[in-house]
Short mmCIF file of C-alpha atoms in Angstrom, two decimals:
data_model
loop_
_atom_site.label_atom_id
_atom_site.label_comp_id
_atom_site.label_asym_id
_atom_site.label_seq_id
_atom_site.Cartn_x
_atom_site.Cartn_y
_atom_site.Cartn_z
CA UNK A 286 129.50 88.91 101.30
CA UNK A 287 127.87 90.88 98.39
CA UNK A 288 130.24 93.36 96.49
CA UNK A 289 128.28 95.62 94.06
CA UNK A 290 130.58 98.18 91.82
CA UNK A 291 128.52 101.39 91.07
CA UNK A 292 129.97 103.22 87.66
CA UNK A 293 128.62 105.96 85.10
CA UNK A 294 126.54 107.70 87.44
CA UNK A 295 125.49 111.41 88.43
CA UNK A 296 126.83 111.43 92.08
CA UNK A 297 124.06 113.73 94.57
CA UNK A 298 125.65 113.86 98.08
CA UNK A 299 123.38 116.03 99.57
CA UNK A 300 126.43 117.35 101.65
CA UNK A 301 127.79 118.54 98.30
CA UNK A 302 124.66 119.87 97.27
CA UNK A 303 125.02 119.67 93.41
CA UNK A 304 125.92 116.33 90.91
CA UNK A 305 129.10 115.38 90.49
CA UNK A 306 130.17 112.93 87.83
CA UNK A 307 133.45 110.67 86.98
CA UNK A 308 132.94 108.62 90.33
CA UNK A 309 132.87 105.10 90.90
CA UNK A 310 131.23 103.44 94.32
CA UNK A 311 131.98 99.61 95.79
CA UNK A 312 129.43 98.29 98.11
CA UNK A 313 130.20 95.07 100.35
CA UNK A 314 128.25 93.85 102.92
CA UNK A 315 125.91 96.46 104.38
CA UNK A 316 128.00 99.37 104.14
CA UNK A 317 129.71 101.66 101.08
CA UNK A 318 133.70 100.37 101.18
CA UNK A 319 134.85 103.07 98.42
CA UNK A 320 133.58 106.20 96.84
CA UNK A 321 136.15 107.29 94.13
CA UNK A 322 136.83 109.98 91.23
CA UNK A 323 138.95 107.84 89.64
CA UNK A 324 138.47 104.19 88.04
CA UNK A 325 138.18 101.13 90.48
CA UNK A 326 139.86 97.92 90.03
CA UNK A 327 138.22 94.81 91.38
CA UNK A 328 138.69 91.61 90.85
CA UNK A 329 134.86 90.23 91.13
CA UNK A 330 132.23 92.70 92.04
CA UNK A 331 128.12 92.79 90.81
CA UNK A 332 128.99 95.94 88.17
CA UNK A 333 125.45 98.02 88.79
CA UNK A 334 125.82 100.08 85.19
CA UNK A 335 123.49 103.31 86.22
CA UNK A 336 123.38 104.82 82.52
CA UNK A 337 124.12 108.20 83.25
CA UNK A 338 121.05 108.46 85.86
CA UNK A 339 121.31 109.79 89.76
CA UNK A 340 122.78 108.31 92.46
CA UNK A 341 121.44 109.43 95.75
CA UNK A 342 121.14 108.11 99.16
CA UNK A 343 118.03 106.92 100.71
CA UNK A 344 115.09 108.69 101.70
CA UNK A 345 114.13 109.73 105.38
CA UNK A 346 110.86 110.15 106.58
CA UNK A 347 110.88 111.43 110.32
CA UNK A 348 107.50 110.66 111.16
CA UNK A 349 104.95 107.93 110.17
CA UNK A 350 102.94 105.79 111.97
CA UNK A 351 103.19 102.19 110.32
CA UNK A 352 100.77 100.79 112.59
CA UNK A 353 98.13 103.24 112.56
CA UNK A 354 95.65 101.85 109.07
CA UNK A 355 93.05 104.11 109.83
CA UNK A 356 92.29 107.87 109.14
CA UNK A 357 90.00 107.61 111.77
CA UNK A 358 92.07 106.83 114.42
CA UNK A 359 88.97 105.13 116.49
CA UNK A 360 88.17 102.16 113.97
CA UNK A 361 91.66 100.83 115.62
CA UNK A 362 89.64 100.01 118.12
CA UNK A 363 88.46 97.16 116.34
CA UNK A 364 91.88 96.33 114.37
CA UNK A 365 93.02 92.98 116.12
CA UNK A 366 96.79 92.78 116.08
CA UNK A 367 97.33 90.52 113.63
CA UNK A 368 95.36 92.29 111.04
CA UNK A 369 96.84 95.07 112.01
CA UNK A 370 100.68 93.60 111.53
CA UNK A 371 99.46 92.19 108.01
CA UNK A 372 98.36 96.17 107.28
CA UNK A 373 101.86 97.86 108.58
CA UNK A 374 103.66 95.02 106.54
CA UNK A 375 101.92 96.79 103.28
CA UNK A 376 102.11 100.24 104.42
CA UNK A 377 106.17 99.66 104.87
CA UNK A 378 106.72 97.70 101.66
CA UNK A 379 105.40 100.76 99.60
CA UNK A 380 107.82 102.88 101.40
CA UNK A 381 110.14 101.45 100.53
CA UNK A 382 109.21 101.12 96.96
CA UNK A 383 109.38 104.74 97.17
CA UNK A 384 112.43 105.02 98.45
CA UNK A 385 112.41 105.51 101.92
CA UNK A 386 114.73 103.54 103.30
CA UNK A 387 114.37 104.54 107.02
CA UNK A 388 111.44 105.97 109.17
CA UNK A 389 111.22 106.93 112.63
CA UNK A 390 107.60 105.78 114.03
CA UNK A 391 106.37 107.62 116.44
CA UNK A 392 103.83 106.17 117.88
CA UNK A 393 103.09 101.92 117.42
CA UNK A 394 105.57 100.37 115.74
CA UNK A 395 107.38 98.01 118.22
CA UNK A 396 110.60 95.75 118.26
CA UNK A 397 109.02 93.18 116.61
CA UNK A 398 108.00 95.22 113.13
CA UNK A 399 111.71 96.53 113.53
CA UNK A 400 113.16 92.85 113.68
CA UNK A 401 111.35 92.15 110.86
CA UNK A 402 112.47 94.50 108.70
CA UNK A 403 115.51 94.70 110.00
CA UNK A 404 115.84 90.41 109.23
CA UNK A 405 113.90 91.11 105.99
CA UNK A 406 111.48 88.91 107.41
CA UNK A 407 109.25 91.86 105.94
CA UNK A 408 110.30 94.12 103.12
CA UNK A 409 110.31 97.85 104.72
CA UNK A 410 112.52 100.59 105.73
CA UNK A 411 114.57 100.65 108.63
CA UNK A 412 112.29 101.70 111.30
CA UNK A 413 113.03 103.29 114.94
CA UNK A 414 110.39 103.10 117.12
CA UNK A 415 108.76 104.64 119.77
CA UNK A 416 106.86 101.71 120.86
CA UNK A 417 103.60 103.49 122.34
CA UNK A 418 103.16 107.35 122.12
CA UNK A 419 102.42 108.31 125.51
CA UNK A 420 100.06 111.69 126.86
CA UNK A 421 97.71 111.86 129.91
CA UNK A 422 94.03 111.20 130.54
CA UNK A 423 92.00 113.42 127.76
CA UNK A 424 95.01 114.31 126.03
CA UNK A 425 96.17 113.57 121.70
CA UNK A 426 97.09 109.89 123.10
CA UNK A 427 93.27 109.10 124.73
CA UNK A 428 91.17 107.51 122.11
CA UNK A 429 88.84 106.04 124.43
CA UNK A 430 84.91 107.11 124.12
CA UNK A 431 83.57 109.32 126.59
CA UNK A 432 81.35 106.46 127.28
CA UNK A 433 84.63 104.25 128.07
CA UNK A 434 86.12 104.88 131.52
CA UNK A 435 88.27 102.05 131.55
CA UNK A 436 91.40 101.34 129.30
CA UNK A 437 91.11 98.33 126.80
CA UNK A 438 94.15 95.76 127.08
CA UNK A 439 96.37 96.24 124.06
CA UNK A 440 96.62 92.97 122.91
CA UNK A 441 93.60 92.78 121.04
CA UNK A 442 93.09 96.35 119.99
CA UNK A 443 95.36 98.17 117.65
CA UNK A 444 94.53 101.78 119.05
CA UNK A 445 95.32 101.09 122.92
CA UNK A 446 98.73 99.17 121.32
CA UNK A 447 99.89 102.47 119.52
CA UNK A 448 99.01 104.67 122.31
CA UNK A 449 98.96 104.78 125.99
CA UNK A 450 97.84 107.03 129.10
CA UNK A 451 100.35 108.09 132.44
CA UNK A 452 99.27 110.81 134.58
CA UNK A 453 101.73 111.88 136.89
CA UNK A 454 105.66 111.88 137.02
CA UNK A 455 105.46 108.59 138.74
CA UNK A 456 103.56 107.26 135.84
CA UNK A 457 105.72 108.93 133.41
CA UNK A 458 108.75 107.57 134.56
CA UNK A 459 107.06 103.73 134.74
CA UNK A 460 105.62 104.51 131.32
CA UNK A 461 109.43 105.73 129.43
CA UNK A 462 111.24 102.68 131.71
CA UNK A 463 108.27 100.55 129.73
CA UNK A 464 108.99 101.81 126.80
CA UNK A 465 112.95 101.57 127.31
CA UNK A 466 111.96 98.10 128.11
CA UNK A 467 110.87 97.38 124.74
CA UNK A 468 113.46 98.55 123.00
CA UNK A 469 112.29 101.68 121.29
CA UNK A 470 114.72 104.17 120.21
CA UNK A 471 112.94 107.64 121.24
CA UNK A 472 110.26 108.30 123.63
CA UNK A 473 106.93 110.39 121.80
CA UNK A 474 105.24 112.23 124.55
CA UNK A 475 102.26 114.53 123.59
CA UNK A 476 102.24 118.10 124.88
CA UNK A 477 99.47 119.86 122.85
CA UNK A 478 95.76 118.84 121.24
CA UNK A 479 96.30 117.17 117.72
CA UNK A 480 93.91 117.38 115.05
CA UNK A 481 92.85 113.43 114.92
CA UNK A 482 91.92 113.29 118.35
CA UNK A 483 88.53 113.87 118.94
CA UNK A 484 88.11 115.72 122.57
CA UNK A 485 91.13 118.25 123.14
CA UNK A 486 91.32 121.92 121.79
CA UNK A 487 94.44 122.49 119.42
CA UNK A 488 95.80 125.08 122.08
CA UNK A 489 95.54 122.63 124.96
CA UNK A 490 98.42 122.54 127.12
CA UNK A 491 99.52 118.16 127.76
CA UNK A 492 101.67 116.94 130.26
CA UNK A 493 103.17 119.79 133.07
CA UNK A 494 106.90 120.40 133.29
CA UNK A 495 107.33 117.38 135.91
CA UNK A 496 105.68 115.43 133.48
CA UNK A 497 107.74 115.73 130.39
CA UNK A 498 111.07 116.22 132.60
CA UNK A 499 110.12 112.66 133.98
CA UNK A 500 110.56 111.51 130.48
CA UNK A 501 113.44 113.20 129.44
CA UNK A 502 114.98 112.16 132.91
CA UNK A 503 114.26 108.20 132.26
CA UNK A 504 115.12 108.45 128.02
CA UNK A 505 118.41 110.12 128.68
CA UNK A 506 119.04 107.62 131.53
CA UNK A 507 118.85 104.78 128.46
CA UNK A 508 121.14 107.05 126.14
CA UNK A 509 117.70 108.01 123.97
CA UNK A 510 115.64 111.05 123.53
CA UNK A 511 112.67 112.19 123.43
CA UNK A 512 110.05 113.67 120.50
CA UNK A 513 107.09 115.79 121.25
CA UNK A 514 103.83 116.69 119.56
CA UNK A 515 103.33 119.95 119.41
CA UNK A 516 101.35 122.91 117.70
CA UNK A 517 101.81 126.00 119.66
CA UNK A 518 104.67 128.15 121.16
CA UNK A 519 103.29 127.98 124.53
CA UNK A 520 103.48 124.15 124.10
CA UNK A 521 107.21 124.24 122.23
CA UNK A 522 108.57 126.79 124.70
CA UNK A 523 107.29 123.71 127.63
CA UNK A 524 109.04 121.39 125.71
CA UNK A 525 112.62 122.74 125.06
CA UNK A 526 112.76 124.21 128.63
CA UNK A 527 112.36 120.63 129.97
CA UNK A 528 114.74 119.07 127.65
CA UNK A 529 112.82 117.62 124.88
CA UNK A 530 115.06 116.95 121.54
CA UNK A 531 112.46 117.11 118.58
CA UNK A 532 109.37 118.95 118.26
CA UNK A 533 106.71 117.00 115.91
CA UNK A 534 104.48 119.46 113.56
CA UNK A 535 105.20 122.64 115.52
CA UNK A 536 102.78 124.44 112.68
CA UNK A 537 102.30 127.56 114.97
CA UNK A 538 105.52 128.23 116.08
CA UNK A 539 106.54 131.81 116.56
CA UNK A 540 109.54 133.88 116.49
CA UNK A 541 110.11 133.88 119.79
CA UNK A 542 110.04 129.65 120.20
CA UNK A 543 111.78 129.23 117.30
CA UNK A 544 114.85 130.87 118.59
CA UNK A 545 114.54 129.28 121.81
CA UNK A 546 114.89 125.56 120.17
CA UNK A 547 117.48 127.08 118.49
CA UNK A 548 119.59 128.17 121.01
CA UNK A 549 118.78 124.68 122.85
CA UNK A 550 120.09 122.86 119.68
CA UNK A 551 116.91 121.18 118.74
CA UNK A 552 115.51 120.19 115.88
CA UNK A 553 111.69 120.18 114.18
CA UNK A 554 110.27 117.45 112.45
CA UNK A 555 107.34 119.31 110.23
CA UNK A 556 104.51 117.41 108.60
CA UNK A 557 102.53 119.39 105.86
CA UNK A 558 101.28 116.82 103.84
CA UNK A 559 98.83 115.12 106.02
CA UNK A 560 96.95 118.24 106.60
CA UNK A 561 96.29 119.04 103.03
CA UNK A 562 95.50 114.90 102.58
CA UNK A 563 93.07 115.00 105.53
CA UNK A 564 91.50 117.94 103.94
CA UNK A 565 90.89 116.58 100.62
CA UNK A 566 89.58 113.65 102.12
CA UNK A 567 87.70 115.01 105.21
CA UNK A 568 84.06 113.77 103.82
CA UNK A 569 85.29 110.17 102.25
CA UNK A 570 86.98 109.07 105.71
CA UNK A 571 84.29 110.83 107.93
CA UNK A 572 85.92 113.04 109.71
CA UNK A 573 83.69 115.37 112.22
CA UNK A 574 83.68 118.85 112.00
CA UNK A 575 85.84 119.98 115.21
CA UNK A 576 88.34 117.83 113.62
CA UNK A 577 88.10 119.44 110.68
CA UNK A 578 88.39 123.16 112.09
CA UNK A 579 91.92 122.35 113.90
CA UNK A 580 93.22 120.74 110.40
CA UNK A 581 92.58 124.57 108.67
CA UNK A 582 93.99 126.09 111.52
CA UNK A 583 97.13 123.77 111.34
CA UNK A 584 97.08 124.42 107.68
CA UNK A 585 97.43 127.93 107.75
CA UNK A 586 100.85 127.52 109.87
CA UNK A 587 102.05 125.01 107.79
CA UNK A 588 104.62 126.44 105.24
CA UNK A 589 104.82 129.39 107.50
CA UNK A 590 106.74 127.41 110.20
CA UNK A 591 109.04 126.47 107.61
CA UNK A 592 110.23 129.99 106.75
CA UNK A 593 110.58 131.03 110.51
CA UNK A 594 112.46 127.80 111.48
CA UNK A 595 115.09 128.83 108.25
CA UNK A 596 115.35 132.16 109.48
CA UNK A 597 116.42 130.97 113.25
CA UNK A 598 118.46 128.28 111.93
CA UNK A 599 116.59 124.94 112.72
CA UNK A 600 116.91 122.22 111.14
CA UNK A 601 114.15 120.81 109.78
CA UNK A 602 113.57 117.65 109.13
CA UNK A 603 111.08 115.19 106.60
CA UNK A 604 108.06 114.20 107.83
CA UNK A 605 104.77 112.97 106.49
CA UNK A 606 102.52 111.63 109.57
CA UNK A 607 99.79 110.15 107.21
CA UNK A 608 97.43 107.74 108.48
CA UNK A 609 95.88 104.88 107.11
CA UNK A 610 94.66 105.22 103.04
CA UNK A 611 96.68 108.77 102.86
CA UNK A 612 99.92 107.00 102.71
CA UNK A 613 100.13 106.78 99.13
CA UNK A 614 100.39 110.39 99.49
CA UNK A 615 104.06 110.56 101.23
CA UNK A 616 106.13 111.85 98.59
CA UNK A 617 103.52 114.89 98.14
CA UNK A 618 105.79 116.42 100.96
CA UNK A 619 108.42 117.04 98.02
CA UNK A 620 106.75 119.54 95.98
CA UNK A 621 104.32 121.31 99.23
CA UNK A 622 107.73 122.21 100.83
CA UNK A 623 108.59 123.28 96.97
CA UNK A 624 106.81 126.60 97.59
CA UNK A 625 108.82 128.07 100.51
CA UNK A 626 112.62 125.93 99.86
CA UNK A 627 114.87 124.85 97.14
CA UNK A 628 115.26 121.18 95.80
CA UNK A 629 118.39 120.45 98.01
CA UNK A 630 116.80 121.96 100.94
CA UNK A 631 114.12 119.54 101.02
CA UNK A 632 116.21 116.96 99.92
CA UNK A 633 118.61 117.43 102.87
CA UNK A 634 115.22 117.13 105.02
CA UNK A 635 114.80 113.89 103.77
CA UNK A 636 118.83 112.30 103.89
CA UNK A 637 121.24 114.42 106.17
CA UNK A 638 118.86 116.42 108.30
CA UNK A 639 116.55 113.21 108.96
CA UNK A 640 120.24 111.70 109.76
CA UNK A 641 120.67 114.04 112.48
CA UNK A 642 116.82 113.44 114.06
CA UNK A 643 117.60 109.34 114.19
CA UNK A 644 121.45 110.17 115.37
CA UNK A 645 123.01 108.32 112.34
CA UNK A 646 124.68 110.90 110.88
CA UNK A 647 127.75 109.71 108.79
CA UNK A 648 125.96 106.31 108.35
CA UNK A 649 122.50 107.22 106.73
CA UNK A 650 121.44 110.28 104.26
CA UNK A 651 125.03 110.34 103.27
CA UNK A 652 127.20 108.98 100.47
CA UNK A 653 130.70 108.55 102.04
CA UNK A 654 133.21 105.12 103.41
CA UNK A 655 131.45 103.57 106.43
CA UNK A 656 128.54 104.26 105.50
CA UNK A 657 125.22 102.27 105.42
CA UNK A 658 124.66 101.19 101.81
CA UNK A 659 121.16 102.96 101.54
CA UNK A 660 120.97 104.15 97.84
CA UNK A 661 118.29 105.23 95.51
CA UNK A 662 119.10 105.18 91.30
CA UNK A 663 116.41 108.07 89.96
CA UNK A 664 115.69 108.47 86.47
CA UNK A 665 116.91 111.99 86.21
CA UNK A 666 118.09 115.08 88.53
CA UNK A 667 115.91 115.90 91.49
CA UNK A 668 117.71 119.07 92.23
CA UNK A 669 115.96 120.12 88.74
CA UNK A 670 112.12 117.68 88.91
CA UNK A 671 111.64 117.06 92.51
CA UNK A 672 108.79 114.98 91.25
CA UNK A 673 111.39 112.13 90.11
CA UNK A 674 111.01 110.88 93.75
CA UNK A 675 106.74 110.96 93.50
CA UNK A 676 104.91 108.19 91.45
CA UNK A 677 104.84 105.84 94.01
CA UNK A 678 108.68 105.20 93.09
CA UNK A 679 108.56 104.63 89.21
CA UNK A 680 111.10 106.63 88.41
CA UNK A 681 113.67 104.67 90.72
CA UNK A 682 115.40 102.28 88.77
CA UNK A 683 117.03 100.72 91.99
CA UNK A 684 116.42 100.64 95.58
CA UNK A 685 119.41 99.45 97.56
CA UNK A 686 118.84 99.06 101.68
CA UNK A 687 121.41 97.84 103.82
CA UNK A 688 123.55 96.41 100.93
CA UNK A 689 120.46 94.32 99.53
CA UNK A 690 118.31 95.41 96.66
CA UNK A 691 115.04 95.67 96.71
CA UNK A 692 114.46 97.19 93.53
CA UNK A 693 116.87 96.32 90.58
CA UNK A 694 115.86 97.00 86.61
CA UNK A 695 118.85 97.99 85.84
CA UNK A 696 119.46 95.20 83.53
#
């Protein structure tokens, strides 16, 4: 069993919410042993000398899609599953190189990818899935054509793998038991239009109250939860009445929703930095004009949900949701968020608040005994340059997951 001894460090515990220095930190196995503001004594121990830099815990990201390697969510249709395995095993390995040392998936990633990871079969984050996101005929999880009234078998087409169709509470409850099945760790439903899919209005209402309480029924019958996508309040309200746990985007929440998740305990998972991504790339990636109306309209709720879900008391969590090529971009999050909440704000949206969404808290986004040995060494003080954790992870002179390293030049 690996014992690393952490010394001459800036301690961040997000909990804290400032550094703290004069503290020492033992590592064995895959979890932190010790945290201590005085000396440790050990008798053999890996001594990681940090120089004076930041120790921090590793990042969260709430919501990406590993699987999906298009921004046009329709050339999946021709992504075989191998080539689209070989694709997710890139996407995670630059997460990780920036830092993120879990995800939540929510929608394609299945219990293989996780194994792998897991195993370090793959490099990656820690990833818990949601197996297939599941919505009903026409709705943000129906890629097929309007030409196409059949549904393609998965297993050669990365699209129908990611995503699937129920209609019905019968079919919900098959669907989530499927799911359960498989392993995943929440359920993703979809109870609005989304912006990527092609057919349904932003505003559209997705799955009726039988629907979605199907699911919650069948995930809290396995001990998990589940996440839903959705834009408006009429959609949110829906959701938290029927006993859904996170809301995904929720860009034009209102007053009035916002208080009800709050008084139902829930949390958001916002996404800002796909929206300003798909913008900027609307023309390269080809994405159609109806498409490209909902993204503005999403846009102009983005930071805006942020300041109502602060002053109602939500917590909200970290959460990128890029597709395909705009990956690179998911530590842009950092500095959009910048303009409505402070450094540790976001920070804690990213470590103890993304804790809370994957129900690890004490064990990830933390620096405490028992807990996993996630830990990030940046070059400076994010709570002063939030763009130490952008760069595409140069200014992390070690990435520790699990107890392993990944990244080690501290030499």
């Amino acid at each position: 069993m690996d014992v690393y001894h952490f010394k001459n460090f800036e301690m961040l515990d997000p909990d804290a919410g400032e550094l703290r220095g004069g503290h020492e930190l033992v590592v064995e196995g895959d979890s932190i042993k010790e945290v201590s503001a005085k000396p440790i004594k050990l008798a053999k121990a890996n001594v990681v000398d940090c120089g004076g830099r930041t120790l921090m815990p590793g990042l969260i990201d709430s919501h990406v899609h590993v699987v999906l390697s298009e921004v046009v969510l329709r050339n999946l249709e021709s992504v075989p599953l191998t080539l689209m395995s070989a694709r997710a095993a890139e996407l995670m390995r630059a997460m990780l190189d920036r830092g993120f040392t879990s995800v939540r998936d929510t929608g394609g990633a299945d219990w293989g990818l996780k194994e792998a990871t897991d195993k370090w079969l793959l490099p990656g984050p820690r990833l818990f899935i949601a197996g297939r996101a599941i919505g009903p005929t026409g709705g943000h999880s129906d890629g097929r054509r309007r030409t196409d009234f059949g549904m393609r078998c998965h297993c050669c087409n990365a699209l129908s793998f990611a995503m699937g169709i129920a209609d019905g509470a019968i079919e919900v409850h098959r669907a989530v038991r499927e799911e359960m099945r498989q392993g995943c760790d929440q359920v993703k439903i979809m109870m609005s239009g989304g912006v990527a899919s092609p057919y349904d209005p932003l505003d559209s209402l997705q799955f009726s109250v039988g629907e979605v309480e199907a699911a919650v029924e069948e995930a809290r019958a396995f001990g998990r939860y589940v996440c839903a996508h959705a834009y408006t309040p009429e959609a949110i309200t829906r959701a938290a009445n029927a006993g859904v746990r996170t809301i995904e985007h929720g860009n034009l929440i209102d007053d009035a929703s916002a208080k009800l998740m709050a008084d139902k305990g829930m949390l958001l998972v916002a996404n800002l930095v796909t929206y300003f991504e798909m913008k900027k790339h609307a023309a390269e990636y080809g994405m159609n004009s109806d498409m490209l109306a909902k993204n503005d309209l999403v846009i102009d709720g983005a930071l805006k949900s942020l300041e109502i879900c602060k002053r109602h008391g939500v917590p909200v969590a970290y959460g990128t949701d890029l597709l395909g090529q705009l990956q690179v971009a998911q530590s842009e999050e950092f500095t959009l968020r910048a303009r409505v909440l402070s450094p540790i704000e976001i920070i804690r949206s990213a470590t103890t608040i993304g804790a809370q969404v994957v129900r690890m808290e004490g064990k990830l986004g933390c620096i405490r005994p028992d807990a996993l040995a996630d830990l990030l060494v940046v070059d400076g003080n994010p709570l002063k340059d939030l763009t130490l954790l952008q760069g595409q992870g140069k200014h992390l002179s070690m990435i520790m997951k699990g107890g392993r390293l990944h990244k080690n030049r501290l030499h």
